[in-house]
mmCIF file of C-alpha atoms and ligand atoms in Angstrom:
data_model
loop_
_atom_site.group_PDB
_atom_site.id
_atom_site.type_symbol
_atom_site.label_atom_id
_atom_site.label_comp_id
_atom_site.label_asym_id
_atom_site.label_seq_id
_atom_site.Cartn_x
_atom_site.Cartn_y
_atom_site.Cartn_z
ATOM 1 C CA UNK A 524 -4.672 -2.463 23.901
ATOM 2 C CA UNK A 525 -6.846 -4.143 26.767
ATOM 3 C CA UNK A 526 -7.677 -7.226 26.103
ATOM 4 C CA UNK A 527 -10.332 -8.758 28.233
ATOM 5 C CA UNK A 528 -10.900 -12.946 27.711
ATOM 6 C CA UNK A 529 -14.562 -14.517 27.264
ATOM 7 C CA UNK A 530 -15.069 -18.156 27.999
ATOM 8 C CA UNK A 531 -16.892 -18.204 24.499
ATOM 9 C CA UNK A 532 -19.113 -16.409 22.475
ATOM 10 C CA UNK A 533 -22.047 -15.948 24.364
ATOM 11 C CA UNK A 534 -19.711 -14.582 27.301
ATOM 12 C CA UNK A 535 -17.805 -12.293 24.781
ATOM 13 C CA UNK A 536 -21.722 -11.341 23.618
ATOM 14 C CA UNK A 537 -22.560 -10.721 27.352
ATOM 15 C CA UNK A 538 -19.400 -8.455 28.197
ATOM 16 C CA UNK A 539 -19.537 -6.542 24.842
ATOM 17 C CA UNK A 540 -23.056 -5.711 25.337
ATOM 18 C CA UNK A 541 -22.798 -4.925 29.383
ATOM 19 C CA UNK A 542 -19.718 -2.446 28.307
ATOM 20 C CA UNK A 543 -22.094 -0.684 25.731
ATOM 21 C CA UNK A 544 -25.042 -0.297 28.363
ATOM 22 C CA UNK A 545 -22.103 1.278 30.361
ATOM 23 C CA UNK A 546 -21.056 3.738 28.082
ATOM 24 C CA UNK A 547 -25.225 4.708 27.105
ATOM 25 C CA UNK A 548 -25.911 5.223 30.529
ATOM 26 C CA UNK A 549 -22.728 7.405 30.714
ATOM 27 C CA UNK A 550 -23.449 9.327 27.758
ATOM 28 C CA UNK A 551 -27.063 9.036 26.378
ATOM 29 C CA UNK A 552 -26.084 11.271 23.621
ATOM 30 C CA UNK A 553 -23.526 8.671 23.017
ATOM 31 C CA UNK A 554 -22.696 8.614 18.643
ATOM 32 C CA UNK A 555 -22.336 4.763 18.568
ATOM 33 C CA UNK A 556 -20.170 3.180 15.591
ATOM 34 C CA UNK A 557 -21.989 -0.024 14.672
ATOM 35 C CA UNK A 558 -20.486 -3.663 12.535
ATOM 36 C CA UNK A 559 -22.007 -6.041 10.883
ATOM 37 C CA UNK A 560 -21.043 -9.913 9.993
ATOM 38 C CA UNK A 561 -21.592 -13.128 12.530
ATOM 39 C CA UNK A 562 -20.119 -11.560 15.097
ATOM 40 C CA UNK A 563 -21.828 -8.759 16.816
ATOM 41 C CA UNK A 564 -25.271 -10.868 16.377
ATOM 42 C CA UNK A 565 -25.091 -11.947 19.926
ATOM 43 C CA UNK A 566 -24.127 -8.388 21.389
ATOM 44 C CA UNK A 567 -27.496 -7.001 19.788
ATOM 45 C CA UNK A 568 -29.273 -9.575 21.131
ATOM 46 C CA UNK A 569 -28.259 -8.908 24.334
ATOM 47 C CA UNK A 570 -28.910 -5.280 24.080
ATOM 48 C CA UNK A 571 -32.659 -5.440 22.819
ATOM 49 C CA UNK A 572 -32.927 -8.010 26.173
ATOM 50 C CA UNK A 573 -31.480 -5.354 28.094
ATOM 51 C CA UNK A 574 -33.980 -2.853 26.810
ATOM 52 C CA UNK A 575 -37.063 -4.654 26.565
ATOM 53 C CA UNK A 576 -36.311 -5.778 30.780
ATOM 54 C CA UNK A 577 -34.068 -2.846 32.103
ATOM 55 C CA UNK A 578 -35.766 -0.224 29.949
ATOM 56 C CA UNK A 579 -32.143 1.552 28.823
ATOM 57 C CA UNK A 580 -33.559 4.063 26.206
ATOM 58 C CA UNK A 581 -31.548 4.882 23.069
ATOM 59 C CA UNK A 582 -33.526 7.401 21.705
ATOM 60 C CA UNK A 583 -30.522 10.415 21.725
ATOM 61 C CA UNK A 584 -28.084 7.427 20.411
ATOM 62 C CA UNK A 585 -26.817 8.310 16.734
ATOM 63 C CA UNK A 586 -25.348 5.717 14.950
ATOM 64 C CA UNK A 587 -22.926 5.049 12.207
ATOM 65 C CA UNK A 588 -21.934 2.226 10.688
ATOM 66 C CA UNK A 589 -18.916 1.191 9.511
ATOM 67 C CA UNK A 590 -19.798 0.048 5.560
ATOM 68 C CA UNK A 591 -22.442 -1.450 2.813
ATOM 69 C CA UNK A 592 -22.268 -3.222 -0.008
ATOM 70 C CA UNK A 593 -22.178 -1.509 -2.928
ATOM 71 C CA UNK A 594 -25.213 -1.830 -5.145
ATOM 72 C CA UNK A 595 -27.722 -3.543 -2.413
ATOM 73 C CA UNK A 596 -30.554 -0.774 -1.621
ATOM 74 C CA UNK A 597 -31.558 -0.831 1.981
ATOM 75 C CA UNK A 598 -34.590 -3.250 1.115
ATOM 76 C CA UNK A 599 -32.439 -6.262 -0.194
ATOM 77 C CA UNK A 600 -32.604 -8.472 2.636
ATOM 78 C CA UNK A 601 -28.352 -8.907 2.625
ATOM 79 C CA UNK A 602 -28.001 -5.589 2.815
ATOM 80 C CA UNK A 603 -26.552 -3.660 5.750
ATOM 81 C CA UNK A 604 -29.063 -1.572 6.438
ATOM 82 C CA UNK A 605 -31.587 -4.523 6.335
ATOM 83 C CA UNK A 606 -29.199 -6.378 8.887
ATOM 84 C CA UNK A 607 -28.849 -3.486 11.590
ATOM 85 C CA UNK A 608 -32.947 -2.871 11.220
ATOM 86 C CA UNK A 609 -33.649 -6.722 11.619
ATOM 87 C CA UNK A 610 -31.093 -7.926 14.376
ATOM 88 C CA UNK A 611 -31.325 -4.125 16.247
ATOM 89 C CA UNK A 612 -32.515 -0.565 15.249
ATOM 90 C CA UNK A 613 -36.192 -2.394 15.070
ATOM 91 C CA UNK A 614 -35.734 -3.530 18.580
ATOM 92 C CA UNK A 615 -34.958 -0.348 20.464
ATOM 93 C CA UNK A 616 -36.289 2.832 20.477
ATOM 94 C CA UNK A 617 -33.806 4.108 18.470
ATOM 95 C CA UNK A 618 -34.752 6.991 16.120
ATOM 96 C CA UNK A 619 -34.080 5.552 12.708
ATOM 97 C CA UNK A 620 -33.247 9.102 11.299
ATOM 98 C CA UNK A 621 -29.890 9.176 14.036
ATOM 99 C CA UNK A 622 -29.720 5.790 12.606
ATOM 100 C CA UNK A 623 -26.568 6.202 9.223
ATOM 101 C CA UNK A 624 -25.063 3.520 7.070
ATOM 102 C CA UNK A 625 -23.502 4.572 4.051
ATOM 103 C CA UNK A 626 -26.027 3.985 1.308
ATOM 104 C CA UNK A 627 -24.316 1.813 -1.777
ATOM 105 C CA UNK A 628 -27.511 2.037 -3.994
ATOM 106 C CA UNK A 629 -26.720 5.721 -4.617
ATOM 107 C CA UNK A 630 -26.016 7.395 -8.701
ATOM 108 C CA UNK A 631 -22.684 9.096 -7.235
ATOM 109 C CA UNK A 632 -21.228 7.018 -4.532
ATOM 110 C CA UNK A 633 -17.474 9.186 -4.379
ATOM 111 C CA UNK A 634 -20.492 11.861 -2.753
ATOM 112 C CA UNK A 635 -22.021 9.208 -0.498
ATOM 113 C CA UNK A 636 -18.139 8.981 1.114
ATOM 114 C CA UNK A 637 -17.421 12.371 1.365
ATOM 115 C CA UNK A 638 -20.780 13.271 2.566
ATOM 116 C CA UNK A 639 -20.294 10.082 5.277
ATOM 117 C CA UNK A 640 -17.582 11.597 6.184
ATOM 118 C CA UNK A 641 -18.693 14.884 6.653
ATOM 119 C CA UNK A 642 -21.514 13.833 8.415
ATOM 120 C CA UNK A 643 -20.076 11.910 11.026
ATOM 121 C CA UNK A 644 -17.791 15.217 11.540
ATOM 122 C CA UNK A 645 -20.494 17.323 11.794
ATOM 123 C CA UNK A 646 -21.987 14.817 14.635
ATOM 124 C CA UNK A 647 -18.624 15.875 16.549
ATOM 125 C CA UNK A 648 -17.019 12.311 16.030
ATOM 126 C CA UNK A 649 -17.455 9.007 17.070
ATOM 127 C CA UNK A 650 -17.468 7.970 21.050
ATOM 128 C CA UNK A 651 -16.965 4.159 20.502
ATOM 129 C CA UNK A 652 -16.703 2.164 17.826
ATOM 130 C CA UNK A 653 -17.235 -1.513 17.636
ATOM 131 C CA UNK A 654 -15.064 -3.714 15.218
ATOM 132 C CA UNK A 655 -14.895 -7.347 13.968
ATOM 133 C CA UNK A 656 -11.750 -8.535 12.056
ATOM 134 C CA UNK A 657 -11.460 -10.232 9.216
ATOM 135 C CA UNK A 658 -9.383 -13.042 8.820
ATOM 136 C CA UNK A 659 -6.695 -11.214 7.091
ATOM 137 C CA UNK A 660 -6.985 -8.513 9.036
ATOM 138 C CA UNK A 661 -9.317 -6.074 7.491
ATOM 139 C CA UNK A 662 -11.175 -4.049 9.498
ATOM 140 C CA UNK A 663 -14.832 -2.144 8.170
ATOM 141 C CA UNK A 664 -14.092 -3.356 4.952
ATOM 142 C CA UNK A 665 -10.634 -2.214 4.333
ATOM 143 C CA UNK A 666 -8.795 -4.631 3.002
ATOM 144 C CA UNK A 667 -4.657 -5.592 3.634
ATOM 145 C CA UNK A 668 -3.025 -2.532 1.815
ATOM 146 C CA UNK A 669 -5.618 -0.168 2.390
ATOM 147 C CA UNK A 670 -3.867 3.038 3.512
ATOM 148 C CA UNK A 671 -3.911 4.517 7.282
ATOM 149 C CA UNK A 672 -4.543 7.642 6.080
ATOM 150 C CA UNK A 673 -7.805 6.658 4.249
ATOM 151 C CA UNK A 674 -11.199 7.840 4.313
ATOM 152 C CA UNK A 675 -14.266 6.788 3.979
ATOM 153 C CA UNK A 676 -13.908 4.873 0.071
ATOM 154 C CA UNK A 677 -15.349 2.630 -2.439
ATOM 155 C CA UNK A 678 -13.295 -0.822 -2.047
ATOM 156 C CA UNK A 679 -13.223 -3.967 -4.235
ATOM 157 C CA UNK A 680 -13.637 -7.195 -1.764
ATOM 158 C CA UNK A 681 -10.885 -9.302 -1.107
ATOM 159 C CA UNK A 682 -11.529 -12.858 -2.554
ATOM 160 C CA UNK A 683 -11.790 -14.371 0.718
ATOM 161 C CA UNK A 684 -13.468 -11.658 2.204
ATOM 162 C CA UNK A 685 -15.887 -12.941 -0.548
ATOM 163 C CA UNK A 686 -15.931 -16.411 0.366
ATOM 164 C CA UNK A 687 -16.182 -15.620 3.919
ATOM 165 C CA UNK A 688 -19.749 -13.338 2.763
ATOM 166 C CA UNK A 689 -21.130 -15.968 0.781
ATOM 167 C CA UNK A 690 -23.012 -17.852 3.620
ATOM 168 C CA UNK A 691 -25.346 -15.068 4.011
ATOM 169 C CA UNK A 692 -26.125 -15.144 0.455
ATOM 170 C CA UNK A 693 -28.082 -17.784 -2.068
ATOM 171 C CA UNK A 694 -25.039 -18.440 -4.051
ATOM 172 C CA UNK A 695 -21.643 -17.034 -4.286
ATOM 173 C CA UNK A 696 -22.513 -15.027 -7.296
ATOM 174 C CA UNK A 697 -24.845 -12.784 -5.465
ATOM 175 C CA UNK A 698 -21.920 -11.501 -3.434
ATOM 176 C CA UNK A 699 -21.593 -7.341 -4.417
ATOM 177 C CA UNK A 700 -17.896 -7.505 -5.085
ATOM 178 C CA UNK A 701 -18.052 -3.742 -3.912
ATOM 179 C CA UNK A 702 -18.572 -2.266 -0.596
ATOM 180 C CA UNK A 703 -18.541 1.530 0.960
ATOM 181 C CA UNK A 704 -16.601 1.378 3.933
ATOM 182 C CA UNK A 705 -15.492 3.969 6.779
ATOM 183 C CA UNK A 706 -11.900 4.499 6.175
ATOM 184 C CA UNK A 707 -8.938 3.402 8.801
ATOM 185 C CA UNK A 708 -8.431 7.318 9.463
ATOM 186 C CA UNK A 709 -11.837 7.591 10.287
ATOM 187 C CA UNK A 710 -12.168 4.595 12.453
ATOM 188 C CA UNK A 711 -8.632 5.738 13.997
ATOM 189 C CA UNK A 712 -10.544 9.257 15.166
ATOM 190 C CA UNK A 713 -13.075 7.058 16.965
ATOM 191 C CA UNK A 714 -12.507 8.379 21.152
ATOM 192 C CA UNK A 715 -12.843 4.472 22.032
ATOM 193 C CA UNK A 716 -12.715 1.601 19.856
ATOM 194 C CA UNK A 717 -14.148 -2.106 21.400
ATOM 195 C CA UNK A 718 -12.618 -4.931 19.167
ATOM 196 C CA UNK A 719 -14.970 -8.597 19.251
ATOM 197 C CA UNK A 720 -13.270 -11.531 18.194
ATOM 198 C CA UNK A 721 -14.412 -15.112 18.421
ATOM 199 C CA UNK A 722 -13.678 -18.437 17.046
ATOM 200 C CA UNK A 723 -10.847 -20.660 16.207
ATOM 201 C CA UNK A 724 -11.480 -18.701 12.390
ATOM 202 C CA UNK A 725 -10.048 -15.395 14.080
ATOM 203 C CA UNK A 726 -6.606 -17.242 15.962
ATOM 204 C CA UNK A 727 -3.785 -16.278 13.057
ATOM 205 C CA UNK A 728 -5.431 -12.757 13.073
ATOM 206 C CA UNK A 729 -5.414 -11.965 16.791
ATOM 207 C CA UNK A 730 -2.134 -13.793 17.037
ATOM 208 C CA UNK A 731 -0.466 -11.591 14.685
ATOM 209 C CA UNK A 732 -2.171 -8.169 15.870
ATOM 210 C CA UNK A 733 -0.735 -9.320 19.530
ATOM 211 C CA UNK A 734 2.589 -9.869 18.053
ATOM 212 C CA UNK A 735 2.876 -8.256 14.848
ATOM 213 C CA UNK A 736 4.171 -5.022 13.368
ATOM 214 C CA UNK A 737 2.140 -1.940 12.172
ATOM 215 C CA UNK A 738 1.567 -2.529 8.799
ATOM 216 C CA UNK A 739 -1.015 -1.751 6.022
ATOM 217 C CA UNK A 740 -0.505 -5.223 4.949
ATOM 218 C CA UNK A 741 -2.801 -5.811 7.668
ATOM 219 C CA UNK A 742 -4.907 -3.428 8.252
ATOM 220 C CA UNK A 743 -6.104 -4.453 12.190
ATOM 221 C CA UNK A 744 -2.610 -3.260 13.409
ATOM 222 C CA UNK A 745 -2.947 0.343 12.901
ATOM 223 C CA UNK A 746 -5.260 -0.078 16.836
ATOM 224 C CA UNK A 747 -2.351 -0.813 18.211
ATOM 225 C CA UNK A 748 -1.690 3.003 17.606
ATOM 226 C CA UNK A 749 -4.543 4.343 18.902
ATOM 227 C CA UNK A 750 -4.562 5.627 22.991
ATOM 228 C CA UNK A 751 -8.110 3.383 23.597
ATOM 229 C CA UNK A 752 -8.787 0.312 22.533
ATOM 230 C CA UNK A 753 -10.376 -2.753 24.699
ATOM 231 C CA UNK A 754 -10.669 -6.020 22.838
ATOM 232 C CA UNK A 755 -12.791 -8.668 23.933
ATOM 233 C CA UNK A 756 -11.854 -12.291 22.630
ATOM 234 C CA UNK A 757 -13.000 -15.715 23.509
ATOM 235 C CA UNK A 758 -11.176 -18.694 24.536
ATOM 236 C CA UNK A 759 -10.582 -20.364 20.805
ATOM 237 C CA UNK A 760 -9.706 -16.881 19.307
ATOM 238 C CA UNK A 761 -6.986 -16.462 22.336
ATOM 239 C CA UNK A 762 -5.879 -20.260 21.937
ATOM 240 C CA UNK A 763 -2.136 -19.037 21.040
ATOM 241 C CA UNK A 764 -1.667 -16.021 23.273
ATOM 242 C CA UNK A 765 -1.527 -15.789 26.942
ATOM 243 C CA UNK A 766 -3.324 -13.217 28.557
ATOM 244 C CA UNK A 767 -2.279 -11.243 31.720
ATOM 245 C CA UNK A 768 -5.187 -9.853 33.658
HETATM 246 C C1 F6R B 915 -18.731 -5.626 9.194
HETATM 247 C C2 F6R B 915 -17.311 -5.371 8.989
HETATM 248 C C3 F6R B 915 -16.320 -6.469 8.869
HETATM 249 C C4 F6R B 915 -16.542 -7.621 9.842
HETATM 250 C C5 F6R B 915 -15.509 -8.720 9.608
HETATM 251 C C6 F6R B 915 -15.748 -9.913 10.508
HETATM 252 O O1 F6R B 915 -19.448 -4.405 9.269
HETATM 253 O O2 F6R B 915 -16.959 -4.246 8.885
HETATM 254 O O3 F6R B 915 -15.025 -5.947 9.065
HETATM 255 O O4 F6R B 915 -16.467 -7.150 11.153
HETATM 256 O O5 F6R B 915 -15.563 -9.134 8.281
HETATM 257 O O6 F6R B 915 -16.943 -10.544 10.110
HETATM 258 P P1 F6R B 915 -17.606 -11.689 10.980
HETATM 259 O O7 F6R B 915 -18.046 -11.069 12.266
HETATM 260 O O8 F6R B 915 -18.778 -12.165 10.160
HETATM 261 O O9 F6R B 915 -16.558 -12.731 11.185
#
């Protein structure tokens, strides 16, 4: 793992987002895996700044994203979908059919994973996928214990996964305590994988994926597996570990 250091979070915003206009322009047919959460806000702004004054087009880009809530249709404002088409997709010229989030509002959501599954196959695989961590490691929504070998799955939330959620919602009893999420096998098949972390919040967890063993207990470690990964941190999330550039 490559781990690149931001001063904060507007630098780690500005890096993330230059190394994505790097790999479009490499690959306009690039198949882009997408987060949600605090984090990545700052990376999409960046990116609709870079297209509305550079003009970088993204309309052979295909998308997917890594989860959903289950039960929230696409028009429910703290839904995923909702969140990609506000802070990006509306931004860009971005086709919004090569646009995919798994859909949680659907009658027979073990379908909605296999079919995620399939179709992100069928695309030929994702080229880079970008990742937030959770405080106790999970990564997409997969939760400490989730297995390596899993797919794309219906999970129940972690209570502070929860509590972490809540501030985007009008009280903590709004929070879906299900979510759709890309499996760690399928994140694992991702070519590259970019890894954002920022904040004092996100210290223990990139202290113990630096120095930790590969466990399912929590669930970030399995990247440490993988042959690419580059993570960009800022200063308070790489307060306890030195880095060697
Ligand atoms: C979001 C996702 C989650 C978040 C993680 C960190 O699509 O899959 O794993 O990346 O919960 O969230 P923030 O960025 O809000 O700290």
């Amino acid at each position: 793992m490559k781990i690149i250091e931001a001063k904060d979070y507007n630098k780690m915003s500005a890096l993330a987002a230059d190394y994505i206009i790097e790999k479009i322009k490499a690959n306009p047919n690039l198949n882009l895996g997408l987060a949600t959460g605090g984090t990545p806000v700052g990376i999409y702004s960046n990116l609709i700044n870079d297209h509305q004054k550079n003009g970088l087009s993204y309309r052979n880009i295909t998308t997917f994203n890594l989860d959903e809530y289950v039960g929230l249709s696409g028009e429910n404002p703290n839904s995923y979908r909702y969140y990609m088409d506000d802070q990006l997709f509306n931004h860009i010229d971005i086709q919004k059919s090569k646009t995919n989030i798994p859909r949680g509002d659907v009658a027979d959501i073990q379908k909605e994973c296999l079919d995620y599954e399939k179709l992100i196959a069928n695309q030929g695989g994702i080229d880079l996928q970008i990742l937030g961590i959770g405080s106790n490691g999970h990564i997409g929504f997969n939760e400490p214990g989730t297995s390596f070998d899993s797919n794309t799955h219906v999970v129940q939330l972690a209570p502070s996964t929860l509590e972490a959620n809540a501030r985007f919602f009008n009280s903590p009893e709004e929070v879906p305590t299900e979510a759709v999420t890309m499996g760690i096998a399928t994140i694992m098949k991702s070519k590259q994988i970019l890894l954002l972390i920022s904040g004092e919040s996100k210290k223990e967890a990139l202290f113990r994926l630096i120095n930790g063993e590969v466990n399912e207990s929590f669930p970030a470690s399995v990247l440490k597996n993988h042959p690419c990964v580059t993570i960009i941190a800022d200063e308070a999330a790489l307060a306890d570990i030195k880095v060697h550039s």
